[in-house]
Coordinates of C-alpha atoms in Angstrom, one line a residue:
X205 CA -33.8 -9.7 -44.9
X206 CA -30.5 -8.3 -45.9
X207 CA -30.5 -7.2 -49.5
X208 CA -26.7 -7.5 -49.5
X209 CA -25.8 -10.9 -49.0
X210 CA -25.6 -12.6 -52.5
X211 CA -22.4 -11.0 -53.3
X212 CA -20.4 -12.2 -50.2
X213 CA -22.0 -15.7 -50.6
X214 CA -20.4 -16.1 -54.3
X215 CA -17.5 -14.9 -53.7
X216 CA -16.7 -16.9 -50.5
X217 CA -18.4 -20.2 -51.8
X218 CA -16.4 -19.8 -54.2
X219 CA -13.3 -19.2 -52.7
X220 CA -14.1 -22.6 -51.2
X221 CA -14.9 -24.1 -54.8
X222 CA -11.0 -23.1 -55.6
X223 CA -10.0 -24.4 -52.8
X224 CA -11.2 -27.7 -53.8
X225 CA -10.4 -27.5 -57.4
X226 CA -7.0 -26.7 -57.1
X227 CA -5.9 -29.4 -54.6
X228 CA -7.6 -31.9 -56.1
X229 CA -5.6 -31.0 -59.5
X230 CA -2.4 -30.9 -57.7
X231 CA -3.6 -34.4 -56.4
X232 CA -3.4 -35.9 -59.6
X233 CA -0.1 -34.5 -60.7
X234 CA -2.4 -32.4 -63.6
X235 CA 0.1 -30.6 -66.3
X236 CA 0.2 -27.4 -65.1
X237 CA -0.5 -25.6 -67.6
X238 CA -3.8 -27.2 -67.2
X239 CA -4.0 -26.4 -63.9
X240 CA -3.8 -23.0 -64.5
X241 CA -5.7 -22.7 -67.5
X242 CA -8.8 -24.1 -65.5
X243 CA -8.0 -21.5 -62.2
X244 CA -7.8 -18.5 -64.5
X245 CA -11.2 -19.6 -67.0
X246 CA -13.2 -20.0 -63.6
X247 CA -11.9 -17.2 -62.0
X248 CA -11.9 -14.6 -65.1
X249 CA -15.4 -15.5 -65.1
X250 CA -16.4 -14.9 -61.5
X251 CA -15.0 -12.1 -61.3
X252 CA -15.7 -10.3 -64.5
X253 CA -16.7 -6.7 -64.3
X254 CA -20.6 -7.1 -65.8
X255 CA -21.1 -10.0 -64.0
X256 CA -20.1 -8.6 -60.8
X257 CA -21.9 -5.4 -61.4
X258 CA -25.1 -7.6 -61.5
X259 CA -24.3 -9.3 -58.3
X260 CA -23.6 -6.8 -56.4
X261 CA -27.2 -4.7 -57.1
X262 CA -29.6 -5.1 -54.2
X263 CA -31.5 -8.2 -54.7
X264 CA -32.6 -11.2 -52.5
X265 CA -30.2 -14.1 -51.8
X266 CA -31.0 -16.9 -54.2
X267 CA -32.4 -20.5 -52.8
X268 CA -29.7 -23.4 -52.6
X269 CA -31.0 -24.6 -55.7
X270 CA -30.6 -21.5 -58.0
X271 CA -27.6 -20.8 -56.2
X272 CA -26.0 -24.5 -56.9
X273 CA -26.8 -23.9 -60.6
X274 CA -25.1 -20.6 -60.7
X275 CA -21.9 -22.0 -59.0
X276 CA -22.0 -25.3 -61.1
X277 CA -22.1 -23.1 -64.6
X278 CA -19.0 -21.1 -62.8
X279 CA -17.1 -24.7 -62.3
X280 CA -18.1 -25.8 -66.0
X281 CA -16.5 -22.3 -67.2
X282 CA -13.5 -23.8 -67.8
X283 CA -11.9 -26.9 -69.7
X284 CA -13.3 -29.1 -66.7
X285 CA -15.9 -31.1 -66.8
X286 CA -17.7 -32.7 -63.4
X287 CA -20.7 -35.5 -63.0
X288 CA -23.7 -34.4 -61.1
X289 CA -22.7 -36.4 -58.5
X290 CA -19.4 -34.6 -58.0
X291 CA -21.1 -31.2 -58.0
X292 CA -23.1 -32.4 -55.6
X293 CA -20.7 -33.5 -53.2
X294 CA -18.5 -30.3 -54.1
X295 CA -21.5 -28.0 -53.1
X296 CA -21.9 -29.5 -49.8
X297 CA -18.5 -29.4 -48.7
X298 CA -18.3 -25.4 -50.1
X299 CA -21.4 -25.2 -48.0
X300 CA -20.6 -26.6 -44.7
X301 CA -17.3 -25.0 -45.1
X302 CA -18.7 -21.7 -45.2
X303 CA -21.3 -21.8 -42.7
X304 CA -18.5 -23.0 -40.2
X305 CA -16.7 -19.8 -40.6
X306 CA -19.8 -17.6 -40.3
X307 CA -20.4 -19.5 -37.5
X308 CA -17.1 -18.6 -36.0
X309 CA -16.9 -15.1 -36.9
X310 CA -16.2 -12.8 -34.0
X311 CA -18.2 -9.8 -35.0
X312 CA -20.6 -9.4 -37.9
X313 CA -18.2 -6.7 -40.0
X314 CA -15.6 -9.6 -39.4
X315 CA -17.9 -11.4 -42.4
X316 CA -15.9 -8.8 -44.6
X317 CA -12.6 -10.5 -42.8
X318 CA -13.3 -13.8 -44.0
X319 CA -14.7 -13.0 -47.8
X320 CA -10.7 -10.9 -47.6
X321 CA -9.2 -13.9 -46.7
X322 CA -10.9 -15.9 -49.5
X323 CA -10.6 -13.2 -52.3
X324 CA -6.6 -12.7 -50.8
X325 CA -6.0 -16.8 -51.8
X326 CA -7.7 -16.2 -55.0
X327 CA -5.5 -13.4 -55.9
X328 CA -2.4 -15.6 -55.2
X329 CA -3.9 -18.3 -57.7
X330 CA -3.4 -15.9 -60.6
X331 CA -0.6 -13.8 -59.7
X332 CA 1.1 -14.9 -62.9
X333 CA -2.2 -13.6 -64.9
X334 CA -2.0 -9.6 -64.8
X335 CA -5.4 -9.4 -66.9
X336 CA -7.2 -11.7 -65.0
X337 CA -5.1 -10.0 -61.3
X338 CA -7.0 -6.9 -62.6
X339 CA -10.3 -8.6 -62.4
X340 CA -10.0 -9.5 -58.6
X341 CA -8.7 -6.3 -57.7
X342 CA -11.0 -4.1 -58.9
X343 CA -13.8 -6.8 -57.6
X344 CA -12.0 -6.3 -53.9
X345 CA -12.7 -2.4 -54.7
X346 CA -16.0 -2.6 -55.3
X347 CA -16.6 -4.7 -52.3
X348 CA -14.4 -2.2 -50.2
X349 CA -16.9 0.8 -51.4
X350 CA -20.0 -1.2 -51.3
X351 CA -19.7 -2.6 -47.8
X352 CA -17.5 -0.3 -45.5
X353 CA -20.1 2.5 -45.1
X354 CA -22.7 -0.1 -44.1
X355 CA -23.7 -0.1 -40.1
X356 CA -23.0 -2.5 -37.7
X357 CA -26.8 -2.9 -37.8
X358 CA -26.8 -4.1 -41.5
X359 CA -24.1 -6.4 -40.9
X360 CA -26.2 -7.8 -38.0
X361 CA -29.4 -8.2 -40.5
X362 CA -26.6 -9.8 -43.4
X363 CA -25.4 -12.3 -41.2
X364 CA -29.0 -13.2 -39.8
X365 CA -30.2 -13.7 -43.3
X366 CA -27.4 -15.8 -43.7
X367 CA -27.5 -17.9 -41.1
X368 CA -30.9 -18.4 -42.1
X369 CA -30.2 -19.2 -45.3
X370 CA -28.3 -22.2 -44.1
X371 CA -29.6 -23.5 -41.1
X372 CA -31.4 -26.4 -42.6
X373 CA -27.4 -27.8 -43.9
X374 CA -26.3 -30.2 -41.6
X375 CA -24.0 -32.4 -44.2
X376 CA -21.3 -34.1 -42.2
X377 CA -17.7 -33.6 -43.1
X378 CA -14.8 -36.0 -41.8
X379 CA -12.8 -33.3 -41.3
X380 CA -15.2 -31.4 -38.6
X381 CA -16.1 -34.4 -37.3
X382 CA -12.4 -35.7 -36.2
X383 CA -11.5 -31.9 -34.8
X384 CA -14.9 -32.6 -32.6
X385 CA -16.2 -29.1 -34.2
X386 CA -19.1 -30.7 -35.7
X387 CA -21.5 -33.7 -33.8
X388 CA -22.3 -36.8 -35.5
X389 CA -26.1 -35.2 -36.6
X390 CA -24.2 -32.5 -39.1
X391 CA -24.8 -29.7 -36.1
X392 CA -21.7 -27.6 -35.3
X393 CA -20.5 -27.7 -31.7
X394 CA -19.3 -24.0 -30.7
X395 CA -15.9 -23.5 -28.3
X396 CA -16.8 -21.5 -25.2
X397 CA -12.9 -20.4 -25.2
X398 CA -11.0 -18.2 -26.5
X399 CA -10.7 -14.5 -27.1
X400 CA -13.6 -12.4 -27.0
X401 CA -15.1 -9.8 -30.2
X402 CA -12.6 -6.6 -30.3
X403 CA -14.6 -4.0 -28.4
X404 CA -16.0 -6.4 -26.1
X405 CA -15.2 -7.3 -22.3
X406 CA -14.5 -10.4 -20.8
X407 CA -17.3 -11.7 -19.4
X408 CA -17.7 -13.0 -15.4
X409 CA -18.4 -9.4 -13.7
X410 CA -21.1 -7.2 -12.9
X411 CA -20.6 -3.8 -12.2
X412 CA -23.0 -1.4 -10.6
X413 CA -22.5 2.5 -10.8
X414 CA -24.6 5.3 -8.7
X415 CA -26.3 8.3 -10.7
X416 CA -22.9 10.3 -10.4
X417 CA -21.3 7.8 -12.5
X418 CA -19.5 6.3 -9.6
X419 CA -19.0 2.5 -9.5
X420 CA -20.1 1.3 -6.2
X421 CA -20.7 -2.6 -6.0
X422 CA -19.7 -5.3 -8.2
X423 CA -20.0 -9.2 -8.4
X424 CA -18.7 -11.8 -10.2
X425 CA -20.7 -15.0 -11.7
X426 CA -19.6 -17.8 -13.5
X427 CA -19.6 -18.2 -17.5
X428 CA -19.5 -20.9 -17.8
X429 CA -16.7 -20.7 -20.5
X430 CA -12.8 -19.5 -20.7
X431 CA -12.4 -16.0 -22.1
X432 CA -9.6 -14.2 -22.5
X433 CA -9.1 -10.7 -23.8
X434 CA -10.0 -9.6 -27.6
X435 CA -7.1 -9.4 -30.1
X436 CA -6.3 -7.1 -32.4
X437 CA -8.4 -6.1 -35.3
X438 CA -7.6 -7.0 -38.9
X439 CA -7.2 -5.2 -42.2
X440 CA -10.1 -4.2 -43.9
X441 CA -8.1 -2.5 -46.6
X442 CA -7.4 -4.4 -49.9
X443 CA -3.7 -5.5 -48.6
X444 CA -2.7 -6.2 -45.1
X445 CA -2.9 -8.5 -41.9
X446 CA -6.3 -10.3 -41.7
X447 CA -5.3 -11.3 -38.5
X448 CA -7.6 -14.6 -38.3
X449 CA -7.5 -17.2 -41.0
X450 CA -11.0 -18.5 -41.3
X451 CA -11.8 -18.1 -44.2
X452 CA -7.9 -19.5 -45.6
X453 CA -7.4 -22.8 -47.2
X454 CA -7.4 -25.6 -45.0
X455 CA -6.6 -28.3 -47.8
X456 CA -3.4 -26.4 -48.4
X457 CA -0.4 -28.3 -48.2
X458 CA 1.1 -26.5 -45.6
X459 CA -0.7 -24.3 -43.0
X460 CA 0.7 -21.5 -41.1
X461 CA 0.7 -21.1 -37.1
X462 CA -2.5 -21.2 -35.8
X463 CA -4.6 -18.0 -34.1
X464 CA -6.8 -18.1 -31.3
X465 CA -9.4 -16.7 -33.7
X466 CA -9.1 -19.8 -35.4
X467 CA -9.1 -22.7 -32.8
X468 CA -10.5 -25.9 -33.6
X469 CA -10.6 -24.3 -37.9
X470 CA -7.3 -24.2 -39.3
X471 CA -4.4 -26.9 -38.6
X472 CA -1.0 -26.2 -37.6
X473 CA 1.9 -25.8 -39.9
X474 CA 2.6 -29.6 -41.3
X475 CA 5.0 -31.1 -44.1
X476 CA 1.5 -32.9 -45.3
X477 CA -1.9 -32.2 -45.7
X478 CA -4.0 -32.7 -43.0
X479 CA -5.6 -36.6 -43.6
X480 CA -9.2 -35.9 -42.5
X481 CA -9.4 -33.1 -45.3
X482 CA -7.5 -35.1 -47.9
X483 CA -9.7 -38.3 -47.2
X484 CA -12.8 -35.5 -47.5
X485 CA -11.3 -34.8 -50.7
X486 CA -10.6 -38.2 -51.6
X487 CA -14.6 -39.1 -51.2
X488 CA -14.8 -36.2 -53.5
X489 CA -12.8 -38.1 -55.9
X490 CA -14.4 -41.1 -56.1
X491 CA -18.2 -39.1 -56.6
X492 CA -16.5 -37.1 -59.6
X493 CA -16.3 -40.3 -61.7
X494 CA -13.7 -38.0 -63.7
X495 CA -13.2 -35.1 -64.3
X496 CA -13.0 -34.5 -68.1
X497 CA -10.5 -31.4 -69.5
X498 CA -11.1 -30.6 -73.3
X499 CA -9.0 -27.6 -74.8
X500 CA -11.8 -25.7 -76.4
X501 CA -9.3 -24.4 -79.4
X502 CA -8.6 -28.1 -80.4
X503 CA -10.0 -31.6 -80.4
X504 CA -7.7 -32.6 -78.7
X505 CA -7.5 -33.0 -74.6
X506 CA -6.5 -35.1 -71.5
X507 CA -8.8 -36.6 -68.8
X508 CA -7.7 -36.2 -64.9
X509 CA -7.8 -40.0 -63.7
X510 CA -9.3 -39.6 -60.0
X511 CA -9.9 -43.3 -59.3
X512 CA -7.5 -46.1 -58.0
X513 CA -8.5 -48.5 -60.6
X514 CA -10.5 -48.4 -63.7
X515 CA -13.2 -50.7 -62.5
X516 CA -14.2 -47.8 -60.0
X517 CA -14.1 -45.0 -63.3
X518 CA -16.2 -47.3 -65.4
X519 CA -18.9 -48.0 -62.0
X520 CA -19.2 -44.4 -61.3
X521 CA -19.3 -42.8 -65.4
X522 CA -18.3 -39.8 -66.7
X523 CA -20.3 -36.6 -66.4
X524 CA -20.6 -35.7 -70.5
X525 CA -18.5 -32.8 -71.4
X526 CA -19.8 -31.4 -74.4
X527 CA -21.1 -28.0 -73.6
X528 CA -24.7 -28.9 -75.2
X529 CA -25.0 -32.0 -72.7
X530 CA -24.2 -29.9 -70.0
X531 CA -26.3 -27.2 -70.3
X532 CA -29.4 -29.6 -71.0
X533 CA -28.7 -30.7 -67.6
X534 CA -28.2 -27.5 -65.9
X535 CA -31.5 -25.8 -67.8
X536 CA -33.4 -28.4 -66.4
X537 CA -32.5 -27.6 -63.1
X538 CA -32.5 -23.4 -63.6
X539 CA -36.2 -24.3 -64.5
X540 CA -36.9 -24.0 -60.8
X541 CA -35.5 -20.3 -61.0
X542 CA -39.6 -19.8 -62.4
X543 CA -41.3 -23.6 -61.2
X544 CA -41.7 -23.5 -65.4
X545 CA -40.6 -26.5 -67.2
X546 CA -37.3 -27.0 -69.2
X547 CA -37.9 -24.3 -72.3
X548 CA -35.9 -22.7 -74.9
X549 CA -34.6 -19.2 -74.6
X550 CA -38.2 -17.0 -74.4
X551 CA -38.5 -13.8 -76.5
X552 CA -39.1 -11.9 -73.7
X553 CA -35.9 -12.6 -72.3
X554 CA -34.1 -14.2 -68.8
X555 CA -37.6 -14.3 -66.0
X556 CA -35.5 -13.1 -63.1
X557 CA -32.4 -12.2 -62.1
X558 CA -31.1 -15.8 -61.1
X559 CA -31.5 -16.1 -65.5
X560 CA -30.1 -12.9 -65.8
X561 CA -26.9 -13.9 -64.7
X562 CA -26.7 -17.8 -66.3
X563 CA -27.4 -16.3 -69.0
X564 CA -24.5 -13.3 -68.3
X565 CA -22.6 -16.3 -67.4
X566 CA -23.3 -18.2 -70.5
X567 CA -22.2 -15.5 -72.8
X568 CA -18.6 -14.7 -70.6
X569 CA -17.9 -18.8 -71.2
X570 CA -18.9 -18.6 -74.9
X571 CA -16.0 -15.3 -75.4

C-alpha cells in the first residue's frame, strides 16, 4: 500500500466539499459576506501549514470512518453548522465524485492533474484573501516537491491503494445516473472511446519485428472500442493548462467547452446549472435540515433556510450548533480511530495520528 495517498485524498475530497458548500450558499441567496467568511474559515484551516505538514508525512490512508470525521470537523470549522444527516449525504456525494475521476484518469501521474484542478478552483474561492491565497500556494508547493520526483511505479501503487480504498462505494448519484456513467447498482460504467493515455498507441495492431529490429509482419484485431490519438499533456507546474477538467466543478453555474478527456464528466457551457446536479444538490438540501451560521465574535447570527416550507425544517431538525454539541457527536464517532469508548482528552495524549490531527484541527478552529 501506498504510503502517500492521504494527502491527495483531503485535498481533492475536499475540493469537492467546496464545491458543494459554495453552490449550495449561492442557492440560497446567503449575504455574501457570509459566504465568504465560511469559504475562507474552512479553507484557512485545510490548508494551514502544521496541519498540512502532518498530512503529508508517510502514513497509511485512514478508514472511511476516521476519514468522515476528519472532513466533518473541517466543514464545522467555520460559522456553518450541518445535521448528521447532511454530512452524511455530503460525504457520499464528495465520495462518489471522486472515485469517478480516478476512475477516469488517463494515466496514474494524471492523479496530480486532477488534485491541480481542485486546488486551482480553491485558489479562485479566495483570491480576495491574500493571507489565506498564501496558505494554498505554498500547500500546491509542497505538493509539487513531494510528489514530482515519485516513479510512475509509486503512482501505480497510490492509485491501487486508492481504488481500493473505495471499491466497496457504490452510492448512486442522479447526476451519473442520467449521463448513463454510472448503472442503477451504484457501479460506474467506463467509455471505451476516446483518446488514449499520452505515451500510448492506439490500439487495433500487432506488429512483429525480426532480431535486426526490422518490422516484418503485422495484423490488425478488433478492440472492441473507438480510440483515437492521445492529446497533449497538462501542466504540472503550479499555474498553467490542465488540459482536462475532471477534477473542475461540475455544479458551477456555467461550464466551459468540453474535452475529450472529459466525456460523459463535465457538461457543456450552459446559462444554467446542469438540473441532475442541482436536483443532487437539492436532496442535499432537504437532508441538511438547516444549516445553522453563528458569528463566533457575537451572539448574534443568521440561519440559511434550505427548505421550501417550514413544515419540512421543523420534520427534518436542526443539527445543534454549539461547538460543545458538536464535538460530543463527532468524539463519539473519532472513538473508532482506537475501538475505545467516548473519553475525555487522555494524559498521554492523541492515540494515533487520525487524533493527532482532530485534535491539530481543534486547536486551528479554536484561534
Amino acid at each position: 500500500m501506498s504510503m502517500r495517498t492521504l494527502p491527495l485524498v483531503f485535498i481533492n475530497l475536499g475540493g469537492e466539499m467546496l464545491y458543494i458548500l459554495d453552490q449550495r450558499l449561492q442557492t440560497q441567496n446567503t449575504a455574501d459576506d457570509n459566504t465568504q467568511k465560511v469559504m475562507n474559515d474552512i479553507i484557512a484551516t485545510m490548508f494551514s501549514k502544521a496541519f498540512m505538514e502532518e498530512l503529508l508525512k508517510p502514513q497509511d490512508l485512514y478508514s472511511n470512518r476516521a476519514l468522515r470525521t476528519v472532513l466533518t470537523r473541517l466543514a464545522h470549522a467555520s460559522i456553518m453548522r450541518l445535521n448528521p444527516a447532511s454530512m452524511d449525504r455530503l460525504y457520499e456525494l464528495m465520495v462518489m465524485a471522486f472515485k469517478y475521476q480516478l476512475l477516469l484518469c488517463p494515466r496514474p501521474r494524471d492523479l496530480l492533474i486532477i488534485s491541480y484542478n481542485h486546488i486551482d478552483a480553491i485558489r479562485e474561492f479566495v483570491r480576495d484573501t491574500p493571507s489565506v491565497l498564501n496558505q494554498v500556494d505554498e500547500t500546491h508547493r509542497k505538493i509539487i516537491e513531494v510528489y514530482t520526483p515519485l516513479s510512475d511505479g509509486e503512482f501505480q501503487l497510490l492509485r491501487q491503494t486508492l481504488l481500493i480504498f473505495l471499491q466497496d462505494m457504490h452510492v448512486r448519484v442522479s447526476l451519473f445516473l442520467k449521463d448513463k456513467v454510472q448503472n442503477p447498482n451504484g457501479r460506474f460504467a467506463l467509455s471505451t472511446t476516446g483518446p488514449v493515455p499520452h505515451g500510448t498507441e492506439v490500439p487495433g495492431l500487432i506488429r512483429m519485428f525480426s532480431s535486426n529490429g526490422k518490422e516484418w509482419k503485422r495484423w490488425e484485431f478488433p478492440t472492441g472500442g473507438s480510440y483515437t490519438s492521445s492529446i497533449r499533456v497538462g501542466s504540472f507546474e503550479r499555474f498553467g493548462d490542465r488540459v482536462t477538467r475532471i477534477g473542475t466543478n461540475m455544479y458551477s453555474v456555467t461550464q466551459p467547452e468540453e474535452t475529450h478527456t472529459s466525456k460523459n464528466y463535465s457538461q457543456k457551457a450552459n446559462s444554467e446549472p446542469n438540473p441532475l446536479a442541482k436536483e443532487e444538490l437539492n436532496l442535499l438540501a432537504r437532508l441538511l435540515g438547516g444549516m445553522k451560521v453563528q458569528n463566533r465574535n457575537t451572539e448574534t447570527g443568521f440561519r440559511v433556510n434550505l427548505f421550501a416550507t417550514d413544515q419540512e425544517e421543523e420534520e427534518w431538525g436542526v443539527f445543534p450548533s454549539q461547538d460543545v454539541q458538536v464535538n460530543t457527536e463527532l468524539a463519539r464517532i473519532a472513538g473508532e480511530f482506537t475501538g475505545e469508548p467516548e473519553q475525555t482528552e487522555s494524559p498521554e495524549g492523541p492515540s494515533n495520528k487520525g487524533d493527532d490531527l482532530l485534535a491539530m484541527m481543534d486547536e486551528l478552529i479554536e484561534l
